[in-house]
CSV table of C-alpha atoms in Angstrom, one decimal:
chain,number,residue,atom,x,y,z
A,1,MET,CA,40.8,-110.3,178.9
A,2,ALA,CA,37.0,-110.4,179.0
A,3,ASP,CA,37.1,-112.1,182.4
A,4,LYS,CA,39.3,-109.5,183.8
A,5,ILE,CA,37.0,-106.6,182.5
A,6,ALA,CA,33.8,-108.5,183.7
A,7,GLY,CA,35.5,-108.9,187.0
A,8,LYS,CA,35.8,-105.1,187.6
A,9,GLY,CA,32.1,-104.8,187.0
A,10,LEU,CA,32.8,-103.1,183.6
A,11,ASN,CA,31.4,-103.8,180.1
A,12,VAL,CA,33.0,-103.5,176.7
A,13,GLY,CA,31.3,-101.1,174.3
A,14,SER,CA,32.8,-99.8,171.1
A,15,LEU,CA,36.0,-101.4,169.6
A,16,VAL,CA,38.7,-100.0,167.3
A,17,ALA,CA,39.6,-102.1,164.1
A,18,PRO,CA,43.2,-102.1,163.5
A,19,VAL,CA,43.0,-100.7,160.1
A,20,TRP,CA,46.3,-98.8,159.7
A,21,GLY,CA,49.5,-99.9,157.8
A,22,GLY,CA,51.9,-101.7,160.2
A,23,THR,CA,49.1,-103.2,162.1
A,24,VAL,CA,46.7,-105.5,160.2
A,25,GLY,CA,45.2,-103.0,157.6
A,26,ASP,CA,46.4,-100.5,155.1
A,27,SER,CA,45.1,-97.5,153.3
A,28,ALA,CA,41.4,-97.6,152.2
A,29,MET,CA,42.4,-95.3,149.3
A,30,GLY,CA,45.2,-97.7,148.2
A,31,THR,CA,45.8,-100.5,145.9
A,32,ASP,CA,43.7,-103.8,145.9
A,33,GLU,CA,46.2,-105.5,148.1
A,34,GLN,CA,46.0,-102.5,150.6
A,35,GLN,CA,42.3,-102.6,150.4
A,36,GLN,CA,42.3,-106.3,151.2
A,37,LYS,CA,44.4,-105.7,154.3
A,38,PHE,CA,41.9,-103.1,155.4
A,39,LEU,CA,39.1,-105.5,155.1
A,40,LEU,CA,40.9,-108.3,156.9
A,41,ALA,CA,41.2,-105.8,159.8
A,42,ILE,CA,37.5,-105.4,159.8
A,43,GLU,CA,37.1,-109.4,159.8
A,44,LYS,CA,39.4,-109.5,162.7
A,45,ALA,CA,37.6,-106.8,164.7
A,46,CYS,CA,34.2,-108.4,163.9
A,47,ARG,CA,35.5,-111.9,165.0
A,48,ILE,CA,36.7,-110.3,168.4
A,49,ALA,CA,33.5,-108.5,168.9
A,50,GLN,CA,31.7,-111.7,168.5
A,51,GLN,CA,33.7,-113.5,171.0
A,52,LEU,CA,33.1,-110.5,173.6
A,53,ASN,CA,29.5,-110.6,172.8
A,54,GLN,CA,29.3,-114.5,173.4
A,55,HIS,CA,31.1,-113.9,176.5
A,56,GLY,CA,28.5,-111.5,177.8
A,57,VAL,CA,30.9,-108.5,178.6
A,58,ARG,CA,29.8,-106.6,175.4
A,59,LYS,CA,26.2,-105.9,174.8
A,60,TYR,CA,26.3,-102.9,172.6
A,61,GLY,CA,28.7,-100.5,170.7
A,62,LEU,CA,30.1,-100.5,167.2
A,63,ILE,CA,33.6,-100.7,165.5
A,64,ARG,CA,35.5,-97.6,164.8
A,65,VAL,CA,37.3,-97.1,161.6
A,66,ASP,CA,39.0,-94.3,159.5
A,67,SER,CA,40.4,-94.3,156.1
A,68,ALA,CA,44.0,-95.1,157.1
A,69,GLU,CA,45.2,-92.7,154.5
A,70,PHE,CA,47.3,-90.1,156.6
A,71,GLY,CA,47.1,-86.6,155.4
A,72,VAL,CA,45.3,-85.0,152.3
A,73,ALA,CA,48.0,-84.2,149.8
A,74,LYS,CA,47.7,-87.4,148.0
A,75,TRP,CA,43.8,-87.3,148.2
A,76,ARG,CA,44.0,-83.7,146.5
A,77,GLU,CA,45.7,-85.1,143.5
A,78,ASN,CA,42.3,-86.6,142.5
A,79,PRO,CA,39.6,-85.8,145.0
A,80,LYS,CA,36.8,-87.4,143.1
A,81,ALA,CA,38.4,-90.7,142.3
A,82,ASN,CA,40.2,-91.0,145.7
A,83,THR,CA,37.0,-90.6,147.6
A,84,ALA,CA,35.3,-93.0,145.3
A,85,ARG,CA,38.0,-95.6,146.3
A,86,ILE,CA,37.4,-94.9,150.0
A,87,VAL,CA,33.8,-95.3,149.6
A,88,ASP,CA,34.2,-98.6,147.7
A,89,THR,CA,36.4,-99.9,150.7
A,90,PHE,CA,34.0,-98.6,153.4
A,91,LYS,CA,31.1,-100.3,151.6
A,92,LYS,CA,32.9,-103.6,151.4
A,93,ALA,CA,33.7,-103.2,155.1
A,94,ALA,CA,30.2,-102.4,156.1
A,95,GLN,CA,28.9,-105.6,154.4
A,96,ILE,CA,31.4,-107.6,156.5
A,97,ALA,CA,30.1,-105.7,159.5
A,98,ALA,CA,26.5,-106.4,158.4
A,99,ASP,CA,27.3,-110.1,157.9
A,100,HIS,CA,28.6,-110.2,161.6
A,101,GLY,CA,25.7,-108.2,163.0
A,102,GLU,CA,27.8,-105.2,163.7
A,103,ARG,CA,28.0,-101.6,162.7
A,104,LEU,CA,31.1,-99.5,161.6
A,105,ALA,CA,31.6,-95.7,162.4
A,106,ALA,CA,34.4,-93.4,161.0
A,107,GLU,CA,36.0,-91.1,163.5
A,108,GLY,CA,36.0,-87.5,162.1
A,109,GLU,CA,39.7,-86.8,162.5
A,110,ILE,CA,41.0,-84.1,160.2
A,111,CYS,CA,44.2,-86.1,159.5
A,112,TRP,CA,42.4,-88.9,157.4
A,113,ALA,CA,41.8,-88.4,153.7
A,114,GLY,CA,38.3,-88.4,152.6
A,115,MET,CA,37.2,-87.4,156.2
A,116,HIS,CA,39.4,-84.4,156.7
A,117,SER,CA,36.4,-81.8,156.8
A,118,TRP,CA,32.7,-82.1,157.7
A,119,LYS,CA,31.9,-81.7,154.0
A,120,ALA,CA,34.4,-84.4,152.9
A,121,MET,CA,33.1,-86.7,155.7
A,122,LEU,CA,29.6,-86.1,154.6
A,123,ASP,CA,30.3,-86.9,150.9
A,124,THR,CA,31.8,-90.2,152.1
A,125,LEU,CA,29.1,-91.2,154.4
A,126,GLU,CA,26.6,-90.5,151.6
A,127,GLY,CA,28.7,-92.3,149.2
A,128,VAL,CA,28.6,-95.3,151.2
A,129,GLY,CA,25.0,-95.0,151.7
A,130,MET,CA,24.7,-97.8,154.3
A,131,PRO,CA,23.3,-96.0,157.2
A,132,LYS,CA,22.3,-99.1,159.1
A,133,HIS,CA,25.9,-100.4,159.0
A,134,PHE,CA,28.2,-97.4,158.5
A,135,GLY,CA,28.0,-94.1,160.3
A,136,PHE,CA,29.9,-91.5,162.1
A,137,GLN,CA,31.8,-91.3,165.4
A,138,ALA,CA,31.7,-87.8,166.6
A,139,ASP,CA,34.6,-86.7,168.8
A,140,LEU,CA,34.2,-83.1,170.5
A,141,ALA,CA,38.0,-82.4,170.0
A,142,HIS,CA,38.3,-83.5,166.5
A,143,THR,CA,35.1,-82.1,165.1
A,144,TYR,CA,36.0,-78.7,166.4
A,145,LEU,CA,38.6,-78.5,163.7
A,146,TYR,CA,36.0,-79.2,161.3
A,147,LEU,CA,34.4,-75.9,162.2
A,148,MET,CA,37.6,-74.1,161.5
A,149,GLY,CA,38.1,-75.9,158.2
A,150,TYR,CA,41.8,-76.5,159.1
A,151,ASN,CA,42.3,-79.1,156.2
A,152,GLU,CA,39.7,-77.7,153.9
A,153,PRO,CA,39.4,-73.9,154.3
A,154,GLU,CA,36.6,-73.5,152.0
A,155,ALA,CA,34.5,-75.7,154.3
A,156,ALA,CA,35.3,-73.4,157.3
A,157,LEU,CA,32.1,-72.3,159.3
A,158,LEU,CA,34.1,-70.1,161.7
A,159,LYS,CA,37.2,-67.8,161.6
A,160,GLU,CA,39.6,-67.3,164.4
A,161,GLY,CA,38.5,-64.6,166.7
A,162,TYR,CA,34.8,-65.7,166.6
A,163,THR,CA,32.3,-64.6,169.2
A,164,ALA,CA,30.0,-67.0,171.2
A,165,GLU,CA,27.1,-65.5,169.2
A,166,GLN,CA,28.8,-66.7,166.0
A,167,PHE,CA,30.0,-70.1,167.4
A,168,TRP,CA,26.6,-71.7,168.2
A,169,PRO,CA,24.7,-71.1,164.8
A,170,ALA,CA,27.9,-72.5,163.1
A,171,TYR,CA,28.3,-75.4,165.4
A,172,ARG,CA,24.5,-76.4,165.0
A,173,GLU,CA,24.9,-76.2,161.4
A,174,MET,CA,27.7,-78.6,161.3
A,175,VAL,CA,26.2,-81.0,163.8
A,176,SER,CA,23.0,-80.9,161.8
A,177,LYS,CA,24.6,-82.4,158.9
A,178,LEU,CA,26.6,-85.1,160.7
A,179,ARG,CA,24.2,-85.9,163.6
A,180,PRO,CA,21.8,-88.2,161.6
A,181,TRP,CA,25.0,-90.5,160.7
A,182,THR,CA,26.3,-90.3,164.3
A,183,TYR,CA,26.1,-93.7,166.2
A,184,ASP,CA,28.8,-93.2,168.7
A,185,PHE,CA,30.2,-90.3,170.7
A,186,HIS,CA,33.5,-89.1,172.2
A,187,VAL,CA,33.4,-86.5,175.2
A,188,ALA,CA,36.6,-84.6,174.8
A,189,GLN,CA,38.3,-81.2,175.0
A,190,ASN,CA,40.2,-79.3,172.5
A,191,ASP,CA,42.5,-76.1,173.0
A,192,GLY,CA,42.3,-75.2,169.1
A,193,THR,CA,45.8,-76.6,168.2
A,194,VAL,CA,46.3,-79.4,165.8
A,195,HIS,CA,49.5,-80.9,167.3
A,196,GLY,CA,48.6,-84.4,168.4
A,197,THR,CA,51.0,-87.0,169.6
A,198,GLY,CA,53.1,-89.4,167.5
A,199,SER,CA,51.2,-90.6,164.5
A,200,HIS,CA,48.2,-88.6,165.5
A,201,GLU,CA,49.7,-85.3,164.5
A,202,LYS,CA,47.9,-82.6,162.9
A,203,THR,CA,44.5,-83.9,164.1
A,204,GLY,CA,43.3,-81.9,166.9
A,205,ARG,CA,44.6,-81.7,170.4
A,206,HIS,CA,43.0,-83.8,173.2
A,207,CYS,CA,43.2,-81.7,176.3
A,208,GLN,CA,42.4,-82.7,179.9
A,209,ALA,CA,38.8,-81.9,180.8
A,210,ASP,CA,39.6,-79.0,182.9
A,211,ASP,CA,42.2,-77.4,180.7
A,212,VAL,CA,42.0,-73.7,180.9
A,213,ASN,CA,42.7,-73.4,177.2
A,214,GLY,CA,39.7,-75.5,176.4
A,215,LYS,CA,37.7,-74.0,173.6
A,216,LEU,CA,34.5,-76.1,174.2
A,217,ASP,CA,31.7,-76.0,176.8
A,218,ILE,CA,31.7,-79.8,177.0
A,219,ALA,CA,28.2,-80.4,178.4
A,220,ALA,CA,26.4,-77.9,176.0
A,221,CYS,CA,28.3,-79.2,172.9
A,222,ALA,CA,27.5,-82.8,173.6
A,223,LYS,CA,24.0,-82.0,174.1
A,224,VAL,CA,23.6,-80.8,170.6
A,225,TRP,CA,25.3,-83.9,169.2
A,226,LEU,CA,23.3,-86.3,171.4
A,227,GLU,CA,19.9,-85.2,170.7
A,228,GLY,CA,17.9,-88.2,169.5
A,229,ALA,CA,20.8,-90.5,170.2
A,230,ALA,CA,18.8,-93.3,171.7
A,231,GLY,CA,16.9,-93.4,168.5
A,232,ARG,CA,20.2,-94.1,166.5
A,233,GLY,CA,20.9,-97.0,168.8
A,234,MET,CA,23.4,-95.3,171.2
A,235,GLN,CA,23.5,-96.9,174.7
A,236,HIS,CA,26.8,-95.4,175.9
A,237,ILE,CA,29.2,-92.5,175.4
A,238,CYS,CA,33.1,-92.4,175.8
A,239,TRP,CA,35.8,-90.2,177.0
A,240,ASP,CA,38.6,-89.7,174.4
A,241,GLY,CA,41.9,-88.5,175.7
A,242,CYS,CA,44.6,-90.7,174.4
A,243,MET,CA,47.2,-88.0,173.9
A,244,PHE,CA,48.3,-87.7,177.6
A,245,PRO,CA,51.6,-89.0,179.2
A,246,ASN,CA,51.4,-92.1,181.4
A,247,ALA,CA,51.8,-90.1,184.6
A,248,THR,CA,48.7,-88.1,183.8
A,249,LEU,CA,46.8,-91.2,183.0
A,250,GLU,CA,47.8,-92.9,186.3
A,251,ASN,CA,46.9,-89.9,188.4
A,252,PRO,CA,43.3,-90.5,189.9
A,253,LYS,CA,42.5,-86.7,189.7
A,254,THR,CA,42.6,-87.0,186.1
A,255,TRP,CA,39.8,-89.5,186.0
A,256,ASN,CA,37.9,-88.0,188.6
A,257,THR,CA,37.7,-84.8,186.5
A,258,ILE,CA,36.8,-86.8,183.3
A,259,LEU,CA,34.0,-88.5,185.1
A,260,SER,CA,32.8,-85.1,186.5
A,261,ALA,CA,32.6,-83.9,182.8
A,262,MET,CA,30.8,-86.9,181.7
A,263,VAL,CA,28.2,-86.7,184.6
A,264,LYS,CA,27.6,-83.1,183.5
A,265,VAL,CA,26.9,-84.3,180.1
A,266,LYS,CA,24.5,-86.7,181.3
A,267,LYS,CA,22.7,-84.3,183.3
A,268,ALA,CA,22.5,-81.9,180.5
A,269,LEU,CA,20.5,-84.3,178.2
């Protein structure tokens, strides 16, 4: 795999740990047995990262995680205890990453317990308290739903029908809380809906970069997140748009549009 990637003149950056039940891992909020599965997923991801590093195709990036506890209903039964359990799992995972010379980052999707709002995510990050080895992966599409407080209305910074004058102060407030923890970044677009695809339901729709219903000025929003990025060790950005049919992904126009959006982000910095 590494040879094929290198043969295209490409590098590997950030990886995704298989933390979900049904893959290697299981809920970070679960039993001791489930926690051990989660940690095994981190160990496997770190070993693969080491192999890619030794090959030379990977020179930077981190390993992406989430709590692997889908939905917030169970979390709400005992928020304090459940967040503490997630924090405990993440701390152990971060230590594994540290032992391998890696960093972990939790991708802020509203569908994952303990990460379902900007406030819950910040509580979890601060609870882990290992900024050198555990941080945040900001996705433009997912974090838009943080603003709206979809899974935690009391944390909403905007209401439907907001104006541009209301948007930017709210956006900067949210980003200012999470940016110090942000070590990886997904350029993306969102139309304001939460219907995902498959197991990504209720998480924030990834739209194509030129979607007429897109809510975000991609370059302007990215600029806010990426302020001081180099100082946090960021050497690359990603496009995240996993919720498209194969026919869309196989169309060169899709990728030309994405690359155009990413070039605009680069020029905006």
